[in-house]
Short mmCIF file of C-alpha atoms and ligand atoms in Angstrom, two decimals:
data_model
loop_
_atom_site.label_atom_id
_atom_site.label_comp_id
_atom_site.label_asym_id
_atom_site.label_seq_id
_atom_site.Cartn_x
_atom_site.Cartn_y
_atom_site.Cartn_z
CA MET T 405 145.56 29.04 195.37
CA ALA T 406 143.67 27.28 192.57
CA LEU T 407 145.85 25.34 190.17
CA ALA T 408 145.93 26.72 186.64
CA ALA T 409 143.92 24.55 184.26
CA ALA T 410 146.10 22.34 182.08
CA ALA T 411 146.31 23.29 178.43
CA PRO T 412 144.14 21.09 176.18
CA ALA T 413 146.00 18.19 174.60
CA LEU T 414 144.64 18.69 171.09
CA ARG T 415 145.54 21.69 168.92
CA PRO T 416 143.77 22.85 165.75
CA ALA T 417 145.81 21.50 162.82
CA ASN T 418 145.31 24.89 161.16
CA PRO T 419 145.30 27.97 163.44
CA HIS T 420 143.98 30.36 160.76
CA PHE T 421 140.66 31.68 162.04
CA CYS T 422 141.10 35.24 160.73
CA SER T 423 138.03 36.98 159.29
CA GLY T 424 139.96 38.24 156.30
CA PRO T 425 142.23 37.37 154.69
CA CYS T 426 140.62 34.04 155.52
CA SER T 427 142.19 30.62 155.72
CA LYS T 428 143.36 29.03 152.49
CA ARG T 429 141.41 25.95 151.42
CA PRO T 430 142.43 22.66 153.01
CA GLY T 431 145.58 21.32 151.35
CA TRP T 432 146.55 24.62 149.72
CA SER T 433 150.22 25.28 149.01
CA LEU T 434 152.12 27.68 146.77
CA ALA T 435 152.25 24.87 144.22
CA ALA T 436 148.61 25.74 143.43
CA LEU T 437 149.92 28.88 141.71
CA GLN T 438 152.49 27.19 139.50
CA GLY T 439 150.46 27.56 136.32
CA ALA T 440 149.93 31.31 136.76
CA LEU T 441 150.36 33.28 133.55
CA LEU T 442 152.92 35.73 134.96
CA SER T 443 154.67 38.40 132.90
CA ARG T 444 151.93 38.13 130.28
CA TYR T 445 149.72 40.87 128.90
CA HIS T 446 146.40 40.49 130.70
CA ARG T 447 144.44 41.32 127.53
CA ALA T 448 146.15 38.58 125.49
CA LYS T 449 144.07 35.48 124.72
CA GLY T 450 145.43 33.14 127.43
CA PRO T 451 145.43 35.54 130.41
CA LYS T 452 142.06 37.02 129.42
CA ALA T 453 140.63 33.49 129.30
CA ARG T 454 141.77 32.97 132.91
CA LEU T 455 139.99 36.15 133.97
CA ALA T 456 136.88 35.04 132.09
CA ASP T 457 137.17 31.65 133.80
CA VAL T 458 137.02 33.33 137.24
CA ILE T 459 133.81 35.02 136.13
CA ALA T 460 132.29 31.85 134.62
CA ARG T 461 133.08 29.62 137.60
CA SER T 462 131.89 32.25 140.10
CA ARG T 463 128.63 32.64 138.21
CA ALA T 464 128.06 28.90 138.06
CA ILE T 465 128.83 28.19 141.72
CA LEU T 466 126.73 31.10 142.98
CA GLY T 467 123.83 30.43 140.59
CA LEU T 468 123.86 34.00 139.34
CA PRO T 469 120.84 34.59 137.05
CA ALA T 470 121.71 34.49 133.33
CA ASP T 471 120.67 38.12 132.85
CA TRP T 472 123.10 39.44 135.50
CA ARG T 473 126.56 40.79 134.66
CA LEU T 474 129.63 39.86 136.69
CA GLY T 475 132.97 41.64 136.43
CA ILE T 476 136.39 41.81 138.09
CA VAL T 477 137.20 45.29 139.40
CA PRO T 478 140.13 46.88 141.26
CA ALA T 479 140.71 47.10 145.02
CA SER T 480 138.91 44.14 146.52
CA ASP T 481 135.42 44.49 148.00
CA THR T 482 136.03 48.12 148.98
CA GLY T 483 136.85 48.94 145.37
CA ALA T 484 133.74 47.17 144.11
CA MET T 485 131.47 48.88 146.64
CA GLU T 486 132.93 52.36 146.15
CA LEU T 487 132.67 51.94 142.41
CA ALA T 488 129.00 50.96 142.75
CA LEU T 489 128.12 53.76 145.18
CA TRP T 490 129.82 56.48 143.16
CA SER T 491 128.44 55.24 139.85
CA LEU T 492 124.84 54.51 140.82
CA LEU T 493 123.74 56.74 143.70
CA GLY T 494 122.22 60.21 143.46
CA GLU T 495 119.41 59.37 141.06
CA ARG T 496 116.95 59.00 143.98
CA ALA T 497 116.85 58.92 147.79
CA VAL T 498 118.90 56.26 149.55
CA ASP T 499 118.44 54.27 152.77
CA ILE T 500 121.60 52.91 154.39
CA LEU T 501 121.60 50.11 156.95
CA ALA T 502 124.44 50.98 159.34
CA PHE T 503 125.02 48.42 162.08
CA GLU T 504 128.76 47.68 162.29
CA SER T 505 132.05 49.09 161.09
CA PHE T 506 131.84 48.41 157.33
CA SER T 507 128.20 49.37 156.89
CA ILE T 508 128.82 52.50 159.00
CA GLY T 509 131.68 53.20 156.58
CA TRP T 510 129.30 53.10 153.60
CA ALA T 511 126.96 55.49 155.42
CA THR T 512 129.87 57.87 156.04
CA ASP T 513 130.89 57.73 152.39
CA ILE T 514 127.40 58.50 151.19
CA THR T 515 126.65 61.30 153.64
CA LYS T 516 130.11 62.88 154.12
CA GLN T 517 131.98 62.19 150.87
CA LEU T 518 129.24 62.01 148.25
CA LYS T 519 127.30 64.44 150.47
CA LEU T 520 123.93 63.08 149.36
CA LYS T 521 121.20 65.13 151.00
CA ASP T 522 118.45 62.62 150.44
CA ALA T 523 120.10 59.90 152.53
CA ARG T 524 118.57 58.17 155.55
CA VAL T 525 120.89 56.26 157.85
CA LEU T 526 119.00 53.46 159.58
CA SER T 527 121.26 52.56 162.50
CA ALA T 528 121.53 49.79 165.05
CA PRO T 529 124.17 49.09 167.70
CA TYR T 530 126.65 46.20 167.42
CA GLY T 531 124.71 42.97 167.89
CA ARG T 532 121.48 44.13 166.24
CA LEU T 533 120.03 44.99 162.83
CA PRO T 534 118.16 48.20 162.03
CA ASP T 535 114.38 47.90 161.54
CA LEU T 536 114.23 46.44 158.02
CA ALA T 537 110.55 47.43 157.70
CA GLU T 538 111.73 51.07 157.58
CA VAL T 539 113.34 50.58 154.15
CA ASP T 540 111.40 52.39 151.43
CA PRO T 541 111.12 50.36 148.19
CA ALA T 542 111.17 53.61 146.20
CA HIS T 543 114.62 54.41 147.62
CA ASP T 544 117.95 52.83 146.80
CA VAL T 545 119.20 50.80 149.76
CA VAL T 546 122.81 50.12 150.72
CA LEU T 547 123.66 47.33 153.13
CA ALA T 548 126.19 44.72 154.16
CA TRP T 549 124.48 41.31 154.06
CA ASN T 550 126.81 40.02 156.74
CA GLY T 551 128.23 42.50 159.21
CA THR T 552 131.69 41.00 159.52
CA THR T 553 132.59 43.08 162.57
CA SER T 554 129.47 42.32 164.64
CA GLY T 555 128.66 38.81 163.48
CA VAL T 556 125.15 39.92 162.54
CA LYS T 557 123.69 38.81 159.20
CA VAL T 558 120.49 39.75 157.44
CA PRO T 559 118.35 36.63 158.01
CA ASP T 560 116.27 36.71 154.81
CA ALA T 561 115.21 38.89 151.88
CA ASP T 562 111.48 38.95 152.71
CA TRP T 563 111.67 42.66 153.56
CA ILE T 564 112.85 43.52 150.04
CA SER T 565 109.94 44.26 147.72
CA PRO T 566 109.89 42.38 144.40
CA ASP T 567 108.23 45.54 142.99
CA ARG T 568 110.84 47.99 144.31
CA THR T 569 111.83 50.91 142.13
CA GLY T 570 115.07 51.62 144.00
CA LEU T 571 118.19 49.48 143.70
CA VAL T 572 119.42 47.15 146.45
CA ILE T 573 123.20 47.59 146.64
CA CYS T 574 124.60 44.80 148.75
CA ASP T 575 128.10 44.40 150.15
CA ALA T 576 128.06 40.59 150.19
CA THR T 577 131.71 39.89 150.84
CA SER T 578 131.41 37.67 153.91
CA ALA T 579 128.08 36.18 152.82
CA VAL T 580 128.58 34.81 149.29
CA TYR T 581 129.71 31.17 149.15
CA ALA T 582 128.51 30.71 152.74
CA MET T 583 124.88 31.81 152.77
CA PRO T 584 122.09 31.44 150.22
CA MET T 585 121.62 34.72 148.29
CA ASP T 586 118.23 35.52 146.81
CA TRP T 587 119.56 37.23 143.67
CA ARG T 588 116.13 38.39 142.53
CA LYS T 589 115.95 40.57 145.64
CA LEU T 590 119.30 42.26 144.97
CA ASP T 591 120.50 44.60 142.22
CA VAL T 592 124.19 44.96 143.00
CA ALA T 593 126.35 42.55 144.94
CA THR T 594 130.05 42.93 145.67
CA TRP T 595 132.66 40.67 147.20
CA SER T 596 136.39 40.13 147.42
CA TRP T 597 138.53 37.08 146.80
CA GLN T 598 139.99 37.00 150.29
CA LYS T 599 136.93 35.85 152.21
CA VAL T 600 134.98 32.58 152.04
CA LEU T 601 137.14 30.93 149.36
CA GLY T 602 140.39 32.09 150.98
CA GLY T 603 141.90 33.82 147.94
CA GLU T 604 144.31 36.75 147.87
CA ALA T 605 142.70 40.16 148.42
CA ALA T 606 143.61 42.10 145.26
CA HIS T 607 140.45 42.29 143.20
CA GLY T 608 136.74 42.73 143.78
CA MET T 609 133.74 41.14 142.10
CA LEU T 610 130.86 43.30 140.98
CA ALA T 611 127.54 41.67 140.08
CA LEU T 612 124.81 43.77 138.44
CA SER T 613 121.15 43.00 137.87
CA PRO T 614 119.51 44.16 134.62
CA ARG T 615 117.98 47.10 136.57
CA ALA T 616 121.40 48.17 137.85
CA ALA T 617 122.78 47.98 134.30
CA GLU T 618 119.85 50.03 133.08
CA ARG T 619 120.64 52.72 135.71
CA LEU T 620 124.24 52.86 134.49
CA ASN T 621 123.08 53.21 130.89
CA SER T 622 120.65 56.02 131.67
CA TYR T 623 122.01 58.01 134.62
CA VAL T 624 125.16 60.10 134.81
CA PRO T 625 126.21 61.24 138.31
CA SER T 626 126.81 64.94 138.78
CA TRP T 627 130.26 64.32 140.30
CA PRO T 628 133.47 63.36 138.52
CA LEU T 629 134.44 59.67 138.52
CA PRO T 630 138.09 58.59 138.63
CA LYS T 631 139.13 56.19 135.88
CA ILE T 632 139.31 53.33 138.37
CA PHE T 633 135.54 53.68 139.06
CA ARG T 634 134.40 54.14 135.47
CA LEU T 635 132.05 51.41 134.23
CA THR T 636 130.72 53.46 131.35
CA SER T 637 132.13 55.18 128.34
CA SER T 638 130.12 57.87 126.53
CA GLY T 639 127.25 57.20 128.95
CA LYS T 640 126.97 53.47 128.09
CA LEU T 641 128.02 50.47 130.12
CA ASN T 642 131.40 49.08 129.12
CA GLU T 643 130.34 45.48 128.47
CA ASP T 644 133.95 44.29 128.05
CA ILE T 645 134.42 44.50 131.83
CA PHE T 646 131.97 41.60 132.20
CA THR T 647 133.95 39.38 129.84
CA GLY T 648 137.21 39.62 131.77
CA ALA T 649 138.63 42.88 130.41
CA THR T 650 139.62 44.68 133.59
CA ILE T 651 139.76 48.47 134.03
CA ASN T 652 143.47 48.30 134.84
CA THR T 653 146.14 45.63 135.21
CA PRO T 654 145.18 42.69 137.44
CA SER T 655 147.52 40.32 139.27
CA MET T 656 147.60 37.03 137.36
CA LEU T 657 149.05 35.42 140.49
CA CYS T 658 145.91 36.39 142.41
CA VAL T 659 143.76 35.29 139.47
CA GLU T 660 145.38 31.83 139.60
CA ASP T 661 144.71 31.66 143.33
CA ALA T 662 141.09 32.70 142.86
CA LEU T 663 140.71 29.93 140.28
CA ASP T 664 142.24 27.45 142.69
CA GLY T 665 139.63 28.40 145.31
CA LEU T 666 136.79 28.12 142.81
CA ARG T 667 138.01 24.70 141.58
CA TRP T 668 138.22 23.51 145.16
CA ALA T 669 134.66 24.73 145.77
CA GLU T 670 133.49 22.73 142.74
CA SER T 671 135.43 19.66 143.85
CA ILE T 672 133.68 19.47 147.22
CA GLY T 673 130.17 19.85 145.74
CA GLY T 674 129.70 23.56 145.04
CA LEU T 675 127.51 25.99 146.94
CA PRO T 676 125.51 23.48 149.05
CA ALA T 677 128.76 21.95 150.32
CA LEU T 678 130.31 25.35 151.04
CA ILE T 679 127.25 26.43 153.01
CA ALA T 680 127.11 23.12 154.88
CA ARG T 681 130.77 23.40 155.92
CA SER T 682 130.23 26.91 157.24
CA GLU T 683 127.05 25.96 159.07
CA ALA T 684 128.84 23.02 160.69
CA ASN T 685 131.50 25.41 161.95
CA PHE T 686 128.84 27.69 163.36
CA SER T 687 127.03 24.76 165.02
CA ALA T 688 130.23 23.64 166.73
CA VAL T 689 130.59 27.11 168.27
CA ALA T 690 126.87 27.32 169.11
CA ASP T 691 126.97 23.97 170.96
CA TRP T 692 129.91 25.19 172.98
CA ILE T 693 128.25 28.57 173.71
CA ALA T 694 125.17 26.73 174.97
CA ARG T 695 127.38 25.16 177.67
CA SER T 696 129.63 28.16 178.30
CA ASP T 697 129.36 30.22 181.48
CA TRP T 698 131.50 33.06 180.12
CA ALA T 699 130.96 33.51 176.37
CA SER T 700 127.90 34.42 174.36
CA PHE T 701 127.07 35.57 170.81
CA LEU T 702 127.30 39.31 170.16
CA ALA T 703 124.34 38.92 167.77
CA GLU T 704 121.24 39.00 169.95
CA ASP T 705 118.60 37.45 167.67
CA PRO T 706 119.54 33.82 166.87
CA ARG T 707 118.21 34.25 163.30
CA THR T 708 120.80 36.96 162.66
CA ARG T 709 123.84 35.05 163.94
CA SER T 710 126.49 34.91 161.25
CA ASN T 711 127.89 31.51 160.29
CA THR T 712 131.03 33.15 158.87
CA SER T 713 132.21 35.94 161.18
CA ILE T 714 131.23 34.40 164.51
CA CYS T 715 131.52 37.22 167.05
CA LEU T 716 131.56 36.44 170.76
CA LYS T 717 131.16 38.66 173.79
CA ILE T 718 132.36 37.88 177.28
CA VAL T 719 129.50 37.77 179.77
CA ALA T 720 131.27 36.49 182.91
CA PRO T 721 130.69 38.82 185.91
CA TRP T 722 134.45 39.31 186.53
CA PHE T 723 134.66 40.76 182.99
CA THR T 724 131.44 42.77 182.84
CA ALA T 725 132.44 44.51 186.11
CA LEU T 726 135.64 45.89 184.50
CA GLU T 727 136.11 49.44 183.24
CA ALA T 728 135.93 49.75 179.41
CA VAL T 729 139.70 50.04 179.04
CA ASP T 730 140.28 46.88 181.13
CA LYS T 731 137.65 44.98 179.17
CA ALA T 732 139.54 45.75 175.97
CA ASP T 733 142.80 44.69 177.62
CA ALA T 734 141.35 41.44 178.98
CA ALA T 735 139.76 40.41 175.68
CA LYS T 736 142.98 41.22 173.85
CA ARG T 737 145.00 39.13 176.30
CA ILE T 738 142.86 36.09 175.48
CA SER T 739 143.52 36.38 171.76
CA THR T 740 147.20 37.21 172.33
CA LEU T 741 147.66 34.08 174.46
CA LEU T 742 146.10 31.89 171.77
CA ASP T 743 148.23 33.52 169.12
CA ALA T 744 151.39 32.94 171.19
CA GLU T 745 150.42 29.28 171.62
CA GLY T 746 150.01 28.97 167.85
CA VAL T 747 146.43 27.81 168.44
CA ALA T 748 144.49 30.66 166.82
CA TYR T 749 145.67 33.69 164.88
CA ASP T 750 143.82 36.99 164.60
CA ILE T 751 140.70 36.23 166.63
CA ALA T 752 140.49 39.51 168.57
CA SER T 753 137.27 41.35 167.81
CA TYR T 754 137.51 44.08 165.17
CA ARG T 755 139.12 47.31 166.37
CA ASP T 756 135.83 49.31 166.39
CA ALA T 757 133.67 46.49 167.79
CA PRO T 758 132.91 45.73 171.47
CA PRO T 759 135.82 43.81 173.05
CA GLY T 760 135.51 40.07 172.52
CA LEU T 761 136.54 37.38 170.07
CA ARG T 762 135.78 36.68 166.44
CA ILE T 763 136.19 33.27 164.87
CA TRP T 764 135.91 32.82 161.13
CA GLY T 765 133.65 29.90 160.26
CA GLY T 766 133.68 30.10 156.45
CA ALA T 767 134.03 27.04 154.25
CA THR T 768 137.83 26.85 154.15
CA VAL T 769 137.94 26.28 157.92
CA GLU T 770 137.70 22.64 159.01
CA THR T 771 135.06 21.89 161.67
CA ALA T 772 137.57 19.60 163.44
CA ASP T 773 139.80 22.67 163.90
CA VAL T 774 136.94 24.75 165.31
CA LYS T 775 136.14 21.93 167.73
CA ALA T 776 139.79 21.71 168.74
CA LEU T 777 139.93 25.46 169.32
CA LEU T 778 136.98 25.67 171.72
CA PRO T 779 138.66 24.10 174.81
CA TRP T 780 141.55 26.49 174.20
CA LEU T 781 139.15 29.42 174.49
CA ASP T 782 138.12 28.11 177.93
CA TRP T 783 141.76 27.66 178.86
CA ALA T 784 142.78 31.19 177.77
CA HIS T 785 139.73 32.75 179.43
CA ALA T 786 140.57 31.00 182.73
CA ARG T 787 144.19 32.18 182.50
CA VAL T 788 143.21 35.81 181.89
CA ARG T 789 140.49 35.75 184.58
CA ALA T 790 143.13 34.49 187.04
CA GLU T 791 145.53 37.28 186.03
CA PHE T 792 142.83 39.88 186.62
CA SER T 793 141.73 38.47 189.97
CA ARG T 794 145.36 38.34 191.13
CA ALA T 795 145.81 41.98 190.09
CA ALA T 796 142.60 42.96 191.92
CA ALA T 797 143.77 41.17 195.08
CA GLU T 798 147.16 42.98 195.14
C1 LIG F 768 131.37 43.57 155.19
C2 LIG F 768 132.71 44.02 154.65
N1 LIG F 768 132.76 45.02 153.78
C3 LIG F 768 133.92 45.44 153.27
C4 LIG F 768 135.11 44.87 153.62
C5 LIG F 768 136.40 45.37 153.02
O1 LIG F 768 136.90 44.37 152.21
P1 LIG F 768 138.30 44.52 151.45
O2 LIG F 768 139.29 44.86 152.52
O3 LIG F 768 138.50 43.16 150.86
O4 LIG F 768 138.14 45.59 150.47
C6 LIG F 768 135.13 43.83 154.53
C7 LIG F 768 136.41 43.22 154.95
O5 LIG F 768 136.51 42.49 155.90
C8 LIG F 768 133.88 43.39 155.04
O6 LIG F 768 133.87 42.37 155.91
#
């Protein structure tokens, strides 16, 4: 009988490779929150200034155009996206790019909850993007820039017309701070605090182009909007939201943590440094994949491979020959083993995605930790393969 491979000697110093909530920045501790303005009215001068600071620092790091608005809204990225969809859609036809769990979720909301008749769902299976040339510039378009559950990202904005009359509504939660965003090709962008900068989930960010603001000032949806979604009052945009006045009470603890992440981003060199760190993490995985005889990227086209949510499929013949239920079991056993070893937490593929592994490569993850993890993936794969071949032989 073959001897089991020895466990690698080196462990990642930080085993947090979860795709959300993502790893805290290097060196983070609860002490970072000590200055939080707790038990204070969030509309008082001091707390409101902290909220405004989140907006100002986010704008500066991301290079948001001066004529865009940026606000803090309830319920993380989901809240920001739902708020945008319910407030903006219905004025014209909409195209939805549905290619993994979250983007499929937006398509479901638009067709089954909002029940928009004039909605086209442009679909692709996990690992691919829909045909971007199909998007009609006279329609609104809804997409996730980075499909966190398939590891597929939109490679560029060339397919978006500068002369479009529809709005581009982009769920950018696992893209911002890790990928360049061509703001002039977008009209709405949303993200949460819990992704690339490793904040607490809590609140969402909503960025609006002048054309999106103009839609809000001129169009009133035919359906009722709950208070939590309302960006307008008497048909006009509530500009206070974009100065740090939130719709309802925010968590000042989460605000302090978001500020900590933003300050860290500035301290390492801002957006170029954040992107470089994420790309280095991706490259470490890509180099290993190039030598691997059992793992491959789920994203088929190299240009679409996400540098944040790095999704892997298992291509070894022992695995591909399994029934679907055993594939899921085998992939899960790999991530469970690594979790039990304290080497990597939460790297099973997303519950609706093909069985495999998903490693977060955003900026808060150290490349040395990714490199230390990779031999452990080989080790866990060999262990699980041996378990399955023993079971088959019995
Ligand atoms: C692409 C995408 N959209 C939406 C969400 C939902 O984000 P949240 O749970 O922060 O609302 C996620 C979370 O992982 C995501 O990756």
